[in-house]
């Protein structure tokens, strides 16, 4: 999470020259301000989108090579400023006749709609207080600096609550069609979420796809499969090709409870709305969006803005998050997984996206409207600008809970009439700095502190274009109740090169909307599409200004909307190049991105399905963020009946019996006797099993851990069970209480080795957590075998340091020091990487630096990564695509104590801020929900926003608490240097996109080294931090150059929460929580 | 020089006062409005802090008990201690200090317990300030103030120590209700889909009734959506009645809404209206009744303590039933099966349907008030004026309670069965308390 106090940041970065220079509007001739008044009939309570602000459109209306500026206003008149060169502008609104007669203008788009060589202007309107007077306006350029309003004539005088419109040739008939984005009329709060009205077309508003037929636009939404319902609260529409088929697809971002839409062009005049197939997590109250390739892989990614504050104090005063129950309800009713934060949907190139906003650190930018990806510093990588701010903090929690209601009581509501003026006047108003991020290449984004753009404001629409023709992109931002910002880009001082490309298209699409431009520089491949409508209510200039870094010459490839191609090599930089479609050549369309696959998914209908009991951890552990009740199934594969075929142990969650399945031709069979036995134990949450011969009778027995958090700590079903094999695969349950008679523990991990070299297998069992006491440590257990399968807990004697070591998730025995006996590695949640040296059967901590690498470790895999004959280690962690961030200097802590003295302890999660203080993650109301007495100490949000842990509790209480902390969230690979010494091996960054719960290795491609497979994800997470779902399974190829990630996994590509990966000959078994067991067969090369 | 003279004058003045014994303040401290003000202040803070109905009943009960246990020493023969009558309350040590004014001490006791239970102490501070000025203006001798405060706060501590063991603190972290799939079970309701409140309120120590489950209701009618089935009839009645409500019925529904926190959404903008809880409304009726009956200071406290005890036990009794039966709200079913657009007149409160809380506690309070003030005590209920609602007239407390009960049907938030059974349950609680709690000696 963001730990930085932004206010603090400002005061101290005035030294270096800024990249963007804010212009004095008086001296450049722009007199405009989107000022809003108040009336009792028309205000933020009466009109939902009152503070949504205006847009910006940039384009050359008189073909003089200078970009002109059009700005929309909500209550005043829109304005057109003619660029007179040298960064001076002239207001020609009245002369041009484009001020607009309709009420409440919103989005604006410039495009040559009638193909006469002059840019026309399309303005969207949302209407006045009566909801009337809101036809959109189309200003057709007469070519002489005057315009004629002709919306009706073109069939574009839409009467919806329009936010914006974009033009593109969706059916490839050569002309431009339109998508009109309409917000809903209906009041929020009048919707019952159960009633999902998505498929019902709204007769008044609703989004519309308009087909251009001979210059007149006709609504073809229904036929084309476009939603246009009263729940479509569209605030952003982005058009582009997301699947590489050269046909334009559409992304619509919807505010409030409706989910976003992703329409895939079916190339037959229709679209298929495919968002839920392709995206896992999406923004809740989505605002604007942009579609652009931000990692230069030639694929359009999608960024959607939301409202999550980046500033800690604002987070603690203006934010609430959906509770678990509401979230489940919303998902159940078809609104998908929505979370409060910006989303960066990385295009995986295989019709899926991975959401990596948290990984890139761009997920929180407060109340955000327009987001634009453009290369600010001409280094060849698109940076990110976010215009944000809301004139009044409508969600200020003190206002909502205390101030407004006091005021309502005072103003006395009669007949539901409220004195809105009084109610509105007292809403706090705080400017929030706009956000800018510098793209450091390779998906890295960092705060662009020196951009000069991060000015506190109430910003909405924004647009970029090279206003002064100096080869970099300038920026115009429209603000509410403030002058707009016009920024001059000074990138020329950085000595980066650029190339400008102007496309001259076909007759009916002269701007070549939908064309694709690829620029190959020395360093990278830049990809962008000609689409003027981006961000929020705004449109960009059509001339592509592309930074190319230090490259002196570049190659380009233009793919025209028709599919024709223009290639040009060795183009000079720092100049404008024009290309005409007439000179393009026909090119065959390559089938997109199918690399040679290795894995083939093979799931049979007789494969078992994992099910979870209905249990909500957060009902008891209210302050925890991640559920511990969905850890299984960790499957085992082994021959249990001696028929040389591998059988499967499939652990069952509480309420569902574990299954022991025997392979038999084309099916798996249960054995009736086993079934009865397992049925008797079904009230136990089984997570992991170990398959080993405990009694030296030559067959494999099964040790099952019994864990989870949904069982009473007094229940005997918490004892682990040992199933003894009669040799034929019929099991009986051992009468032993395991790990021992005293230990009804929630265990997860089990592993085995002959630790005392007496010829039998001994066990390690790890306690996962103390049920109901999240934050307290569990213990590891060393169970010594007497040779007949009877185990004795010898921990106290052999490995006392395992007692209360932590929340253990995994452990493994291996001879790390190569002295012939089995050493031990133990990891867990809030734990370091603990090595124990086996000294004649005693386990002594082996001290090394890795013990200090504390993390939320999940799993261990030991194998030889680097081919030196010594086995190395990969340890799966939480990953860094998370609201949780940890480092040496900023550790995450968990304090456990009975803070409110009510007899029940609580674990309080906190982060360490840069100021050295520790702050709780929990919001005020969530903390109070657990500790009522805090409400007295913090009677409102304002008193809470600066409170650190010491002032919330007390030094004494904190000192008396059990504390654990972590500093590492990355999954890591360790090269074994022998004798417990390790060094890090770099892993591909994609490994960190999601928690890793399982790792397997095998020489998949038969090239002599071991390749890596990983899986993870965790869905049952509080909406506040959001589901971890960016992984589709990872296939990492071991090559002489290092570990290489394959975007499509070479066919290993699967959704879900992977809990176990097991390689069995040429099969990869995938155990997933609440999903069917899956199999991939890999072809041996 | 001037200073000196002034000093002498003041000295003289003080001397004069102490020479002639002043009893005027005693009379002024007999004014029951002092207690009415304190109670009104407590109500205001409860509204401000947004206490849920059951928790609010606790915030009313303990301060009232503290006030009563203090006040009764002014007429120890007349008012009987609650110790031995309410669970686990030990007798408070008798006062020895002769300077104590028990009315004043009762006010101090009330405010201290109230302050401990609410959240916004700054609201209490401003009240205390005004209160202190008023006491001073009565020319109450300092030693009287000091002794009364000391004793009042002593009783307050005694009551708070006892309150500590009512399981309130423990139940704060008991598990939340996990939503169950089958449709006969309660689900969170629009527009905010809030989690159910106080699923463990039946674990709170009762005051007079023996246990939370002492007065179980008949089981709710079996869930069955078949047209014409007894349950479906109940549902149909709620659905249909909304269409045909008279203005009077709508007014009734709104008058008795008593939802402490109703949210109003306007896009991202939102505001809330706060009102008194159902218990708060009956505290308000108690103030109307005591004023109309011209109850003196002690009688006023006596009335409040009786009413607040029956509200307290009434809520426990009702909540026990609610979270055992887990009956789904009509809104959930009507939206799903009959009419997606249907909205109840009142916002459905966030807890299971059966029995109706307002029906239970209104009846319990009405039975108590009837015992105190008689059967045909007519009154004009002005409690809701402050919250923008009109006043309403009633012939009797029972009349008011019956209207409160049926208003929940008009409001679209309860089935008839929950109202009828709620009234029955409330009656049992009220009668039991009347029979088993004796505050005034005969």
PDB file of N, CA and C in Angstrom, chain A residues 120-148:
ATOM      1  N   UNK A 120     -14.120  17.808 -38.210  1.00  0.00           N
ATOM      2  CA  UNK A 120     -15.403  18.184 -37.634  1.00  0.00           C
ATOM      3  C   UNK A 120     -15.342  17.940 -36.126  1.00  0.00           C
ATOM      4  N   UNK A 121     -16.323  18.486 -35.432  1.00  0.00           N
ATOM      5  CA  UNK A 121     -16.298  18.374 -33.962  1.00  0.00           C
ATOM      6  C   UNK A 121     -17.626  17.798 -33.481  1.00  0.00           C
ATOM      7  N   UNK A 122     -17.552  16.718 -32.724  1.00  0.00           N
ATOM      8  CA  UNK A 122     -18.768  16.105 -32.183  1.00  0.00           C
ATOM      9  C   UNK A 122     -18.769  16.290 -30.668  1.00  0.00           C
ATOM     10  N   UNK A 123     -19.816  16.962 -30.178  1.00  0.00           N
ATOM     11  CA  UNK A 123     -19.880  17.289 -28.750  1.00  0.00           C
ATOM     12  C   UNK A 123     -21.042  16.542 -28.114  1.00  0.00           C
ATOM     13  N   UNK A 124     -20.762  15.877 -27.006  1.00  0.00           N
ATOM     14  CA  UNK A 124     -21.815  15.158 -26.292  1.00  0.00           C
ATOM     15  C   UNK A 124     -22.401  16.055 -25.212  1.00  0.00           C
ATOM     16  N   UNK A 125     -23.715  15.915 -24.993  1.00  0.00           N
ATOM     17  CA  UNK A 125     -24.402  16.752 -24.014  1.00  0.00           C
ATOM     18  C   UNK A 125     -25.256  15.890 -23.105  1.00  0.00           C
ATOM     19  N   UNK A 126     -25.327  16.310 -21.856  1.00  0.00           N
ATOM     20  CA  UNK A 126     -26.075  15.526 -20.872  1.00  0.00           C
ATOM     21  C   UNK A 126     -27.343  16.201 -20.390  1.00  0.00           C
ATOM     22  N   UNK A 127     -27.605  17.421 -20.842  1.00  0.00           N
ATOM     23  CA  UNK A 127     -28.900  18.011 -20.555  1.00  0.00           C
ATOM     24  C   UNK A 127     -28.960  18.898 -19.344  1.00  0.00           C
ATOM     25  N   UNK A 128     -30.066  19.614 -19.231  1.00  0.00           N
ATOM     26  CA  UNK A 128     -30.248  20.552 -18.126  1.00  0.00           C
ATOM     27  C   UNK A 128     -31.041  19.910 -17.005  1.00  0.00           C
ATOM     28  N   UNK A 129     -31.540  20.757 -16.121  1.00  0.00           N
ATOM     29  CA  UNK A 129     -32.174  20.248 -14.909  1.00  0.00           C
ATOM     30  C   UNK A 129     -33.383  19.363 -15.200  1.00  0.00           C
ATOM     31  N   UNK A 130     -34.095  19.682 -16.244  1.00  0.00           N
ATOM     32  CA  UNK A 130     -35.254  18.854 -16.556  1.00  0.00           C
ATOM     33  C   UNK A 130     -34.828  17.599 -17.303  1.00  0.00           C
ATOM     34  N   UNK A 131     -33.526  17.474 -17.514  1.00  0.00           N
ATOM     35  CA  UNK A 131     -33.039  16.309 -18.235  1.00  0.00           C
ATOM     36  C   UNK A 131     -33.284  16.465 -19.717  1.00  0.00           C
ATOM     37  N   UNK A 132     -33.562  17.683 -20.118  1.00  0.00           N
ATOM     38  CA  UNK A 132     -33.884  17.912 -21.520  1.00  0.00           C
ATOM     39  C   UNK A 132     -32.729  18.648 -22.181  1.00  0.00           C
ATOM     40  N   UNK A 133     -32.919  18.989 -23.439  1.00  0.00           N
ATOM     41  CA  UNK A 133     -31.947  19.826 -24.130  1.00  0.00           C
ATOM     42  C   UNK A 133     -30.567  19.192 -24.160  1.00  0.00           C
ATOM     43  N   UNK A 134     -30.549  17.904 -24.455  1.00  0.00           N
ATOM     44  CA  UNK A 134     -29.268  17.217 -24.360  1.00  0.00           C
ATOM     45  C   UNK A 134     -28.892  16.474 -25.632  1.00  0.00           C
ATOM     46  N   UNK A 135     -29.457  16.899 -26.756  1.00  0.00           N
ATOM     47  CA  UNK A 135     -29.029  16.280 -27.997  1.00  0.00           C
ATOM     48  C   UNK A 135     -27.551  16.575 -28.215  1.00  0.00           C
ATOM     49  N   UNK A 136     -26.855  15.577 -28.687  1.00  0.00           N
ATOM     50  CA  UNK A 136     -25.452  15.790 -29.021  1.00  0.00           C
ATOM     51  C   UNK A 136     -25.366  16.680 -30.255  1.00  0.00           C
ATOM     52  N   UNK A 137     -24.241  17.363 -30.389  1.00  0.00           N
ATOM     53  CA  UNK A 137     -24.079  18.308 -31.499  1.00  0.00           C
ATOM     54  C   UNK A 137     -22.907  17.909 -32.384  1.00  0.00           C
ATOM     55  N   UNK A 138     -23.137  18.023 -33.672  1.00  0.00           N
ATOM     56  CA  UNK A 138     -22.074  17.741 -34.631  1.00  0.00           C
ATOM     57  C   UNK A 138     -21.786  19.019 -35.407  1.00  0.00           C
ATOM     58  N   UNK A 139     -20.595  19.565 -35.192  1.00  0.00           N
ATOM     59  CA  UNK A 139     -20.213  20.785 -35.901  1.00  0.00           C
ATOM     60  C   UNK A 139     -19.397  20.406 -37.127  1.00  0.00           C
ATOM     61  N   UNK A 140     -20.049  20.556 -38.280  1.00  0.00           N
ATOM     62  CA  UNK A 140     -19.370  20.227 -39.535  1.00  0.00           C
ATOM     63  C   UNK A 140     -18.562  21.446 -39.972  1.00  0.00           C
ATOM     64  N   UNK A 141     -17.311  21.171 -40.256  1.00  0.00           N
ATOM     65  CA  UNK A 141     -16.343  22.206 -40.608  1.00  0.00           C
ATOM     66  C   UNK A 141     -16.622  22.691 -42.038  1.00  0.00           C
ATOM     67  N   UNK A 142     -16.862  23.997 -42.175  1.00  0.00           N
ATOM     68  CA  UNK A 142     -17.125  24.551 -43.506  1.00  0.00           C
ATOM     69  C   UNK A 142     -15.834  24.859 -44.266  1.00  0.00           C
ATOM     70  N   UNK A 143     -14.712  24.667 -43.607  1.00  0.00           N
ATOM     71  CA  UNK A 143     -13.428  24.880 -44.275  1.00  0.00           C
ATOM     72  C   UNK A 143     -12.949  26.309 -44.218  1.00  0.00           C
ATOM     73  N   UNK A 144     -13.751  27.195 -43.588  1.00  0.00           N
ATOM     74  CA  UNK A 144     -13.359  28.609 -43.548  1.00  0.00           C
ATOM     75  C   UNK A 144     -13.396  29.136 -42.125  1.00  0.00           C
ATOM     76  N   UNK A 145     -13.050  28.260 -41.179  1.00  0.00           N
ATOM     77  CA  UNK A 145     -13.082  28.596 -39.755  1.00  0.00           C
ATOM     78  C   UNK A 145     -14.495  28.777 -39.229  1.00  0.00           C
ATOM     79  N   UNK A 146     -15.484  28.373 -40.018  1.00  0.00           N
ATOM     80  CA  UNK A 146     -16.837  28.350 -39.479  1.00  0.00           C
ATOM     81  C   UNK A 146     -17.364  26.928 -39.570  1.00  0.00           C
ATOM     82  N   UNK A 147     -18.391  26.673 -38.736  1.00  0.00           N
ATOM     83  CA  UNK A 147     -18.956  25.327 -38.637  1.00  0.00           C
ATOM     84  C   UNK A 147     -20.471  25.408 -38.730  1.00  0.00           C
ATOM     85  N   UNK A 148     -21.074  24.318 -39.149  1.00  0.00           N
ATOM     86  CA  UNK A 148     -22.535  24.242 -39.197  1.00  0.00           C
ATOM     87  C   UNK A 148     -22.979  23.030 -38.395  1.00  0.00           C
TER      88      UNK A 148
END
